[in-house]
């Protein structure tokens, strides 16, 4: 008969701790999703004639002051684009701050995308850890199979 101690480290897994950790991650994920949906980036042109709000669903508001109607179509278009760029940059900044607050500087997924080489190193490190764990599990299962003469 095989006892729990025959499973090596697997027999010592604290299931309550594992479940609590999973619950915390799920809660953090839900909290992040809710917080991200509440972010609103704001921007305006240099003359304050065009004001924009940009959120996760896209352009939320575009306010054009009456005085802006005196501008040429090209100039008004440029001011609208500048306000949208400022609003999207503001939204990105807020998302970056939120991710850093929740995951820390090193774990911020947005920062990882800024440096693909660094992100690739993290992926390779995780892959190596996975491969080691897989080999350990397979070795342990093979040892159990031999002990049980299967």
PDB file of N, CA, C and O in Angstrom, residues 34-62:
ATOM      1  N   UNK A  34     -12.349  45.622 -12.363  1.00  0.00           N
ATOM      2  CA  UNK A  34     -13.270  46.689 -11.950  1.00  0.00           C
ATOM      3  C   UNK A  34     -12.547  48.045 -11.963  1.00  0.00           C
ATOM      4  O   UNK A  34     -13.093  49.038 -12.453  1.00  0.00           O
ATOM      5  N   UNK A  35     -11.327  48.077 -11.435  1.00  0.00           N
ATOM      6  CA  UNK A  35     -10.578  49.336 -11.378  1.00  0.00           C
ATOM      7  C   UNK A  35     -10.218  49.823 -12.783  1.00  0.00           C
ATOM      8  O   UNK A  35     -10.296  51.033 -13.065  1.00  0.00           O
ATOM      9  N   UNK A  36      -9.847  48.901 -13.673  1.00  0.00           N
ATOM     10  CA  UNK A  36      -9.488  49.293 -15.037  1.00  0.00           C
ATOM     11  C   UNK A  36     -10.693  49.878 -15.774  1.00  0.00           C
ATOM     12  O   UNK A  36     -10.552  50.841 -16.529  1.00  0.00           O
ATOM     13  N   UNK A  37     -11.866  49.305 -15.540  1.00  0.00           N
ATOM     14  CA  UNK A  37     -13.055  49.810 -16.240  1.00  0.00           C
ATOM     15  C   UNK A  37     -13.467  51.187 -15.742  1.00  0.00           C
ATOM     16  O   UNK A  37     -14.208  51.898 -16.425  1.00  0.00           O
ATOM     17  N   UNK A  38     -12.993  51.579 -14.571  1.00  0.00           N
ATOM     18  CA  UNK A  38     -13.335  52.893 -14.016  1.00  0.00           C
ATOM     19  C   UNK A  38     -12.365  53.994 -14.448  1.00  0.00           C
ATOM     20  O   UNK A  38     -12.641  55.177 -14.231  1.00  0.00           O
ATOM     21  N   UNK A  39     -11.248  53.624 -15.066  1.00  0.00           N
ATOM     22  CA  UNK A  39     -10.265  54.629 -15.470  1.00  0.00           C
ATOM     23  C   UNK A  39     -10.780  55.462 -16.639  1.00  0.00           C
ATOM     24  O   UNK A  39     -11.394  54.941 -17.565  1.00  0.00           O
ATOM     25  N   UNK A  40     -10.491  56.753 -16.584  1.00  0.00           N
ATOM     26  CA  UNK A  40     -10.867  57.673 -17.661  1.00  0.00           C
ATOM     27  C   UNK A  40      -9.689  58.614 -17.901  1.00  0.00           C
ATOM     28  O   UNK A  40      -9.252  59.318 -16.991  1.00  0.00           O
ATOM     29  N   UNK A  41      -9.190  58.599 -19.123  1.00  0.00           N
ATOM     30  CA  UNK A  41      -8.124  59.520 -19.502  1.00  0.00           C
ATOM     31  C   UNK A  41      -8.724  60.824 -20.006  1.00  0.00           C
ATOM     32  O   UNK A  41      -9.758  60.822 -20.686  1.00  0.00           O
ATOM     33  N   UNK A  42      -8.079  61.918 -19.663  1.00  0.00           N
ATOM     34  CA  UNK A  42      -8.589  63.228 -20.083  1.00  0.00           C
ATOM     35  C   UNK A  42      -7.497  63.981 -20.846  1.00  0.00           C
ATOM     36  O   UNK A  42      -6.321  63.884 -20.510  1.00  0.00           O
ATOM     37  N   UNK A  43      -7.941  64.724 -21.830  1.00  0.00           N
ATOM     38  CA  UNK A  43      -6.997  65.517 -22.604  1.00  0.00           C
ATOM     39  C   UNK A  43      -7.690  66.711 -23.215  1.00  0.00           C
ATOM     40  O   UNK A  43      -8.914  66.711 -23.395  1.00  0.00           O
ATOM     41  N   UNK A  44      -6.892  67.724 -23.507  1.00  0.00           N
ATOM     42  CA  UNK A  44      -7.431  68.898 -24.181  1.00  0.00           C
ATOM     43  C   UNK A  44      -6.331  69.556 -24.986  1.00  0.00           C
ATOM     44  O   UNK A  44      -5.145  69.337 -24.743  1.00  0.00           O
ATOM     45  N   UNK A  45      -6.758  70.345 -25.959  1.00  0.00           N
ATOM     46  CA  UNK A  45      -5.774  71.040 -26.781  1.00  0.00           C
ATOM     47  C   UNK A  45      -5.170  72.198 -25.995  1.00  0.00           C
ATOM     48  O   UNK A  45      -5.639  72.530 -24.898  1.00  0.00           O
ATOM     49  N   UNK A  46      -4.152  72.795 -26.563  1.00  0.00           N
ATOM     50  CA  UNK A  46      -3.442  73.861 -25.827  1.00  0.00           C
ATOM     51  C   UNK A  46      -4.301  75.095 -25.573  1.00  0.00           C
ATOM     52  O   UNK A  46      -4.101  75.803 -24.607  1.00  0.00           O
ATOM     53  N   UNK A  47      -5.296  75.347 -26.399  1.00  0.00           N
ATOM     54  CA  UNK A  47      -6.159  76.510 -26.200  1.00  0.00           C
ATOM     55  C   UNK A  47      -7.413  76.201 -25.411  1.00  0.00           C
ATOM     56  O   UNK A  47      -8.273  77.064 -25.252  1.00  0.00           O
ATOM     57  N   UNK A  48      -7.524  74.970 -24.931  1.00  0.00           N
ATOM     58  CA  UNK A  48      -8.678  74.525 -24.143  1.00  0.00           C
ATOM     59  C   UNK A  48      -9.993  74.620 -24.926  1.00  0.00           C
ATOM     60  O   UNK A  48     -11.054  74.835 -24.338  1.00  0.00           O
ATOM     61  N   UNK A  49      -9.898  74.494 -26.238  1.00  0.00           N
ATOM     62  CA  UNK A  49     -11.098  74.564 -27.080  1.00  0.00           C
ATOM     63  C   UNK A  49     -11.701  73.182 -27.327  1.00  0.00           C
ATOM     64  O   UNK A  49     -12.874  73.064 -27.643  1.00  0.00           O
ATOM     65  N   UNK A  50     -10.870  72.151 -27.201  1.00  0.00           N
ATOM     66  CA  UNK A  50     -11.301  70.772 -27.416  1.00  0.00           C
ATOM     67  C   UNK A  50     -10.956  69.974 -26.170  1.00  0.00           C
ATOM     68  O   UNK A  50      -9.807  69.957 -25.728  1.00  0.00           O
ATOM     69  N   UNK A  51     -11.958  69.317 -25.599  1.00  0.00           N
ATOM     70  CA  UNK A  51     -11.767  68.503 -24.397  1.00  0.00           C
ATOM     71  C   UNK A  51     -12.270  67.089 -24.701  1.00  0.00           C
ATOM     72  O   UNK A  51     -13.363  66.919 -25.245  1.00  0.00           O
ATOM     73  N   UNK A  52     -11.445  66.099 -24.318  1.00  0.00           N
ATOM     74  CA  UNK A  52     -11.748  64.709 -24.639  1.00  0.00           C
ATOM     75  C   UNK A  52     -11.642  63.853 -23.387  1.00  0.00           C
ATOM     76  O   UNK A  52     -10.776  64.076 -22.537  1.00  0.00           O
ATOM     77  N   UNK A  53     -12.524  62.849 -23.290  1.00  0.00           N
ATOM     78  CA  UNK A  53     -12.409  61.792 -22.284  1.00  0.00           C
ATOM     79  C   UNK A  53     -12.338  60.473 -23.029  1.00  0.00           C
ATOM     80  O   UNK A  53     -13.139  60.226 -23.946  1.00  0.00           O
ATOM     81  N   UNK A  54     -11.371  59.659 -22.648  1.00  0.00           N
ATOM     82  CA  UNK A  54     -11.154  58.366 -23.302  1.00  0.00           C
ATOM     83  C   UNK A  54     -11.105  57.292 -22.226  1.00  0.00           C
ATOM     84  O   UNK A  54     -10.416  57.435 -21.230  1.00  0.00           O
ATOM     85  N   UNK A  55     -11.881  56.214 -22.420  1.00  0.00           N
ATOM     86  CA  UNK A  55     -11.940  55.130 -21.438  1.00  0.00           C
ATOM     87  C   UNK A  55     -11.768  53.791 -22.147  1.00  0.00           C
ATOM     88  O   UNK A  55     -11.528  53.754 -23.361  1.00  0.00           O
ATOM     89  N   UNK A  56     -11.929  52.701 -21.398  1.00  0.00           N
ATOM     90  CA  UNK A  56     -11.707  51.370 -21.963  1.00  0.00           C
ATOM     91  C   UNK A  56     -12.611  51.087 -23.162  1.00  0.00           C
ATOM     92  O   UNK A  56     -12.245  50.336 -24.054  1.00  0.00           O
ATOM     93  N   UNK A  57     -13.780  51.715 -23.219  1.00  0.00           N
ATOM     94  CA  UNK A  57     -14.704  51.476 -24.332  1.00  0.00           C
ATOM     95  C   UNK A  57     -14.391  52.358 -25.537  1.00  0.00           C
ATOM     96  O   UNK A  57     -14.995  52.221 -26.582  1.00  0.00           O
ATOM     97  N   UNK A  58     -13.432  53.265 -25.389  1.00  0.00           N
ATOM     98  CA  UNK A  58     -13.054  54.158 -26.476  1.00  0.00           C
ATOM     99  C   UNK A  58     -13.336  55.598 -26.121  1.00  0.00           C
ATOM    100  O   UNK A  58     -13.382  55.978 -24.953  1.00  0.00           O
ATOM    101  N   UNK A  59     -13.560  56.399 -27.141  1.00  0.00           N
ATOM    102  CA  UNK A  59     -13.828  57.819 -26.952  1.00  0.00           C
ATOM    103  C   UNK A  59     -15.149  57.988 -26.216  1.00  0.00           C
ATOM    104  O   UNK A  59     -16.194  57.546 -26.670  1.00  0.00           O
ATOM    105  N   UNK A  60     -15.086  58.589 -25.049  1.00  0.00           N
ATOM    106  CA  UNK A  60     -16.286  58.749 -24.218  1.00  0.00           C
ATOM    107  C   UNK A  60     -16.947  60.097 -24.478  1.00  0.00           C
ATOM    108  O   UNK A  60     -18.150  60.174 -24.662  1.00  0.00           O
ATOM    109  N   UNK A  61     -16.161  61.171 -24.453  1.00  0.00           N
ATOM    110  CA  UNK A  61     -16.723  62.495 -24.741  1.00  0.00           C
ATOM    111  C   UNK A  61     -15.765  63.285 -25.621  1.00  0.00           C
ATOM    112  O   UNK A  61     -14.540  63.119 -25.547  1.00  0.00           O
ATOM    113  N   UNK A  62     -16.350  64.135 -26.429  1.00  0.00           N
ATOM    114  CA  UNK A  62     -15.599  65.071 -27.264  1.00  0.00           C
ATOM    115  C   UNK A  62     -16.358  66.382 -27.195  1.00  0.00           C
ATOM    116  O   UNK A  62     -17.444  66.512 -27.767  1.00  0.00           O
TER     117      UNK A  62
END
